Tab-separated table of C-alpha atoms in Angstrom:
chain	number	residue	atom	x	y	z
A	263	MET	CA	-17.902	-7.569	14.252
A	264	LYS	CA	-15.952	-6.301	11.243
A	265	SER	CA	-12.986	-8.109	9.728
A	266	TYR	CA	-10.153	-6.850	7.562
A	267	LYS	CA	-6.986	-8.216	5.958
A	268	ALA	CA	-3.697	-6.557	6.854
A	269	ARG	CA	0.052	-6.819	6.823
A	270	GLY	CA	2.064	-5.828	9.855
A	271	ILE	CA	5.431	-5.571	11.603
A	272	VAL	CA	5.581	-6.787	15.204
A	273	LEU	CA	6.847	-4.075	17.564
A	274	GLY	CA	6.412	-5.893	20.858
A	275	THR	CA	4.243	-8.104	23.015
A	276	LEU	CA	2.875	-7.931	26.554
A	277	LYS	CA	1.644	-10.928	28.513
A	278	TYR	CA	-2.021	-10.702	29.502
A	279	GLY	CA	-3.291	-13.203	32.036
A	280	GLU	CA	-2.297	-16.867	31.879
A	281	LYS	CA	-2.734	-17.489	28.158
A	282	GLY	CA	-3.272	-14.091	26.618
A	283	VAL	CA	-0.939	-11.618	24.961
A	284	ILE	CA	-1.288	-8.073	23.670
A	285	VAL	CA	0.665	-7.498	20.475
A	286	HIS	CA	1.695	-4.053	19.231
A	287	ILE	CA	1.885	-3.966	15.447
A	288	LEU	CA	2.637	-1.398	12.772
A	289	THR	CA	0.018	-2.195	10.122
A	290	ASP	CA	-0.220	-1.192	6.488
A	291	THR	CA	-3.814	0.010	6.647
A	292	MET	CA	-4.411	1.334	10.178
A	293	GLY	CA	-1.061	2.576	11.457
A	294	ARG	CA	0.040	1.219	14.815
A	295	GLN	CA	-2.551	-0.976	16.502
A	296	SER	CA	-2.737	-3.256	19.535
A	297	TYR	CA	-4.261	-6.741	19.291
A	298	MET	CA	-5.473	-9.154	21.925
A	299	ILE	CA	-4.720	-12.824	21.292
A	300	GLN	CA	-6.124	-15.412	23.684
A	301	GLY	CA	-5.101	-19.034	24.170
A	302	VAL	CA	-1.421	-18.516	23.440
A	303	ARG	CA	0.938	-21.175	24.789
A	304	PRO	CA	4.515	-20.004	24.163
A	305	THR	CA	6.035	-23.490	24.487
A	306	ALA	CA	3.400	-25.346	22.490
A	307	LYS	CA	4.262	-26.740	19.068
A	308	GLY	CA	3.008	-24.400	16.366
A	309	SER	CA	2.404	-21.574	18.852
A	310	LYS	CA	1.511	-18.213	17.360
A	311	MET	CA	4.228	-16.694	19.530
A	312	ALA	CA	6.816	-17.988	17.066
A	313	LEU	CA	5.533	-15.389	14.590
A	314	LEU	CA	5.255	-12.563	17.111
A	315	GLN	CA	8.944	-11.812	17.600
A	316	PRO	CA	10.286	-8.242	17.233
A	317	MET	CA	10.344	-7.033	13.608
A	318	PHE	CA	8.674	-10.163	12.222
A	319	ALA	CA	6.576	-9.368	9.156
A	320	ILE	CA	3.138	-10.996	9.224
A	321	GLU	CA	-0.141	-11.208	7.363
A	322	PHE	CA	-3.374	-11.652	9.299
A	323	GLU	CA	-7.100	-11.061	9.562
A	324	GLY	CA	-8.064	-8.413	12.077
A	325	LEU	CA	-11.371	-8.272	13.919
A	326	THR	CA	-12.909	-5.212	15.545
A	327	SER	CA	-16.236	-4.081	16.988
A	328	THR	CA	-17.627	-1.313	19.149
A	329	LYS	CA	-17.848	-3.800	22.035
A	330	MET	CA	-14.089	-4.545	22.065
A	331	SER	CA	-11.472	-2.178	23.462
A	332	LEU	CA	-8.736	-3.955	21.486
A	333	HIS	CA	-8.704	-5.495	18.032
A	334	ARG	CA	-8.473	-9.281	17.725
A	335	MET	CA	-6.405	-11.288	15.263
A	336	LYS	CA	-6.735	-14.619	13.455
A	337	ASP	CA	-5.295	-16.478	10.465
A	338	LEU	CA	-1.790	-15.330	11.330
A	339	ALA	CA	0.887	-16.186	8.748
A	340	PRO	CA	4.410	-15.022	7.796
A	341	GLY	CA	4.463	-12.003	5.508
A	342	ILE	CA	8.176	-12.475	4.862
A	343	VAL	CA	9.715	-15.895	5.479
A	344	LEU	CA	12.891	-14.973	7.339
A	345	GLN	CA	15.899	-17.091	6.452
A	346	SER	CA	18.606	-15.701	8.741
A	347	THR	CA	17.409	-13.030	11.184
A	348	PRO	CA	15.974	-15.413	13.844
A	349	PHE	CA	19.172	-17.490	13.838
A	350	ASP	CA	21.827	-14.733	13.722
A	351	VAL	CA	22.460	-13.030	17.066
A	352	ARG	CA	23.690	-9.884	15.312
A	353	LYS	CA	20.526	-9.540	13.236
A	354	SER	CA	18.131	-10.526	16.017
A	355	THR	CA	19.770	-7.991	18.359
A	356	MET	CA	19.426	-5.343	15.678
A	357	ALA	CA	15.774	-6.299	15.118
A	358	LEU	CA	15.108	-5.892	18.840
A	359	PHE	CA	16.585	-2.383	18.751
A	360	MET	CA	14.665	-1.404	15.613
A	361	ALA	CA	11.368	-2.682	17.043
A	362	GLU	CA	11.847	-0.751	20.293
A	363	VAL	CA	12.710	2.464	18.444
A	364	LEU	CA	9.573	2.146	16.322
A	365	TYR	CA	7.444	1.246	19.352
A	366	ARG	CA	8.619	4.364	21.194
A	367	LEU	CA	8.345	6.731	18.221
A	368	ILE	CA	5.141	5.666	16.491
A	369	LYS	CA	1.887	6.251	18.326
A	370	GLU	CA	-1.468	4.724	17.406
A	371	SER	CA	-2.571	6.872	14.516
A	372	GLU	CA	-3.518	6.915	10.874
A	373	SER	CA	-1.403	4.831	8.527
A	374	SER	CA	1.525	6.111	6.490
A	375	ASP	CA	2.259	4.137	3.335
A	376	ARG	CA	5.726	5.637	3.082
A	377	LEU	CA	6.639	4.690	6.644
A	378	PHE	CA	5.174	1.197	6.436
A	379	ASP	CA	6.817	0.418	3.093
A	380	PHE	CA	10.200	1.531	4.425
A	381	VAL	CA	9.917	-0.607	7.575
A	382	TRP	CA	8.616	-3.654	5.669
A	383	GLY	CA	11.454	-3.321	3.150
A	384	SER	CA	13.978	-2.964	5.994
A	385	VAL	CA	12.886	-6.317	7.456
A	386	ALA	CA	13.573	-8.022	4.139
A	387	ALA	CA	16.836	-6.109	3.630
A	388	LEU	CA	18.252	-7.074	7.032
A	389	ASP	CA	17.380	-10.719	6.494
A	390	ALA	CA	19.094	-10.773	3.080
A	391	LEU	CA	22.210	-8.843	4.114
A	392	ASP	CA	25.541	-10.669	4.119
A	393	GLU	CA	28.056	-7.830	4.503
A	394	GLY	CA	27.841	-4.599	6.470
A	395	ILE	CA	25.503	-6.006	9.125
A	396	ALA	CA	27.223	-3.943	11.839
A	397	ASN	CA	26.155	-0.779	10.006
A	398	PHE	CA	22.525	-1.727	9.415
A	399	HIS	CA	20.995	-0.050	12.490
A	400	LEU	CA	22.801	3.161	11.523
A	401	TRP	CA	21.442	2.966	7.978
A	402	PHE	CA	17.969	2.265	9.398
A	403	LEU	CA	17.986	5.296	11.719
A	404	ALA	CA	19.365	7.587	9.018
A	405	ASN	CA	16.739	6.583	6.471
A	406	LEU	CA	13.849	6.333	8.956
A	407	SER	CA	14.191	10.111	9.363
A	408	ARG	CA	12.794	10.491	5.837
A	409	PRO	CA	9.256	9.139	6.379
A	410	LEU	CA	9.239	10.714	9.851
A	411	GLY	CA	9.834	14.095	8.240
A	412	PHE	CA	13.136	15.434	9.572
A	413	SER	CA	15.884	14.211	7.249
A	414	PRO	CA	18.406	16.788	5.955
A	415	ASP	CA	16.755	19.290	3.634
A	416	ASN	CA	19.713	20.457	1.510
A	417	GLU	CA	22.776	19.145	-0.295
A	418	TYR	CA	25.769	17.887	1.665
A	419	THR	CA	29.189	19.437	1.076
A	420	ASP	CA	32.548	18.165	2.333
A	421	GLY	CA	33.320	19.277	5.874
A	422	ALA	CA	29.761	20.426	6.598
A	423	TRP	CA	28.091	20.319	9.993
A	424	LEU	CA	24.424	19.359	10.344
A	425	ASP	CA	22.169	21.604	12.394
A	426	ILE	CA	19.811	19.096	14.034
A	427	ARG	CA	17.241	21.810	14.706
A	428	ASP	CA	16.395	22.447	11.061
A	429	GLY	CA	18.145	19.533	9.309
A	430	HIS	CA	20.376	21.870	7.362
A	431	PHE	CA	23.964	21.165	6.328
A	432	THR	CA	26.167	24.199	6.916
A	433	PRO	CA	29.908	24.957	6.530
A	434	TYR	CA	29.888	26.909	9.807
A	435	ALA	CA	30.834	25.349	13.140
A	436	LEU	CA	27.861	24.886	15.483
A	437	VAL	CA	27.315	24.229	19.164
A	438	PRO	CA	27.930	20.437	19.404
A	439	SER	CA	24.775	19.777	21.452
A	440	TYR	CA	22.673	21.041	18.533
A	441	ALA	CA	24.693	19.610	15.692
A	442	LEU	CA	26.298	16.634	14.051
A	443	THR	CA	30.033	17.171	13.737
A	444	PRO	CA	31.564	17.050	10.241
A	445	GLU	CA	32.591	13.425	10.870
A	446	ASN	CA	29.064	12.352	11.801
A	447	ALA	CA	27.452	14.551	9.148
A	448	ARG	CA	29.557	12.747	6.536
A	449	ILE	CA	28.478	9.345	7.842
A	450	LEU	CA	24.833	10.453	7.783
A	451	HIS	CA	25.232	11.557	4.180
A	452	ASP	CA	26.858	8.223	3.294
A	453	MET	CA	24.038	6.277	4.966
A	454	LEU	CA	21.362	8.275	3.146
A	455	GLU	CA	23.066	7.779	-0.202
A	456	CYS	CA	24.029	4.117	0.222
A	457	ASP	CA	22.028	1.283	-1.317
A	458	VAL	CA	21.499	-1.063	1.640
A	459	ARG	CA	23.008	-3.947	-0.327
A	460	TYR	CA	26.378	-2.175	-0.282
A	461	LEU	CA	26.576	-1.254	3.401
A	462	GLY	CA	29.728	-3.320	3.698
A	463	GLU	CA	31.524	-0.682	1.622
A	464	ILE	CA	31.088	1.937	4.358
A	465	GLY	CA	34.109	1.269	6.529
A	466	LEU	CA	33.432	2.260	10.136
A	467	ASN	CA	35.228	1.116	13.253
A	468	ARG	CA	33.502	0.477	16.575
A	469	THR	CA	34.234	3.957	17.937
A	470	GLU	CA	32.815	5.640	14.834
A	471	ARG	CA	29.657	3.532	15.003
A	472	VAL	CA	29.119	4.309	18.691
A	473	GLU	CA	29.664	8.042	18.207
A	474	PHE	CA	27.393	8.196	15.160
A	475	LEU	CA	24.645	6.244	16.930
A	476	ASP	CA	24.823	8.624	19.904
A	477	ALA	CA	24.636	11.585	17.532
A	478	MET	CA	21.602	10.160	15.724
A	479	LEU	CA	19.805	9.504	19.007
A	480	ARG	CA	20.363	13.174	19.926
A	481	TYR	CA	19.030	14.160	16.511
A	482	TYR	CA	15.924	12.034	17.055
A	483	ALA	CA	15.490	13.212	20.653
A	484	TYR	CA	15.345	16.831	19.491
A	485	HIS	CA	12.423	16.072	17.165
A	486	LEU	CA	10.652	13.193	18.953
A	487	ASP	CA	10.424	12.763	22.721
A	488	GLY	CA	9.867	9.002	22.698
A	489	ILE	CA	13.425	8.033	21.769
A	490	HIS	CA	14.756	8.510	25.313
A	491	ASN	CA	15.870	5.507	27.392
A	492	VAL	CA	15.942	2.824	24.692
A	493	GLU	CA	16.456	-0.309	26.796
A	494	SER	CA	17.842	-2.506	23.994
A	495	LEU	CA	20.654	-0.001	23.356
A	496	ARG	CA	22.838	-1.671	26.001
A	497	ILE	CA	22.556	-5.084	24.294
A	498	LEU	CA	23.191	-3.529	20.892
A	499	ARG	CA	26.397	-1.911	22.120
A	500	GLU	CA	27.619	-5.193	23.589
A	501	VAL	CA	27.225	-6.926	20.224
A	502	PHE	CA	28.485	-4.086	18.025
């Protein structure tokens, strides 16, 4: 049996038997991996489940061998000690959405330092954010397109549309089903340019947030099949 040290972001869990759980994690060294943890009692004091919530950042020792279909995990500890996210319904709802998006989009594969560093930094940024929380999921989706490889590839100009097929800003009107309107293209530009600490300075009302989120999900759906039917979207829309 081989062991290794890793950092990871929890994407989701699945109950296995009476006391087991399978945990899906985006790791820094091995991409997305699934881990079997036995002997988990969710209600027990000091249960490991407390650290296995969506978008929790952890450090752990992984175990693998040719005789095991799934990796194992031990010595689980917080990678980032969250001060507000678990106790703020807005942030925890947003974390649930972010974790599901990542779970659906990222398959078990080789690691990407750029992707992992962005997601790890986003966990810390959400926890530290005081203003602009309602915009955070929009900022996350906009900037996640960079490590996934389909962010806009040219300079934005006022009034431009975005062709979602090639990620190109253009002054010419496009078929709406294959484009972000000038209003949503501007918001995307603002999100890509904004330091996350100043999200509160991007003034969006509820309608603008809903329309931009729908537009970004269409943008993602064109490039990545897994974004369809995000179950946590309903809860997110109720909160924001």
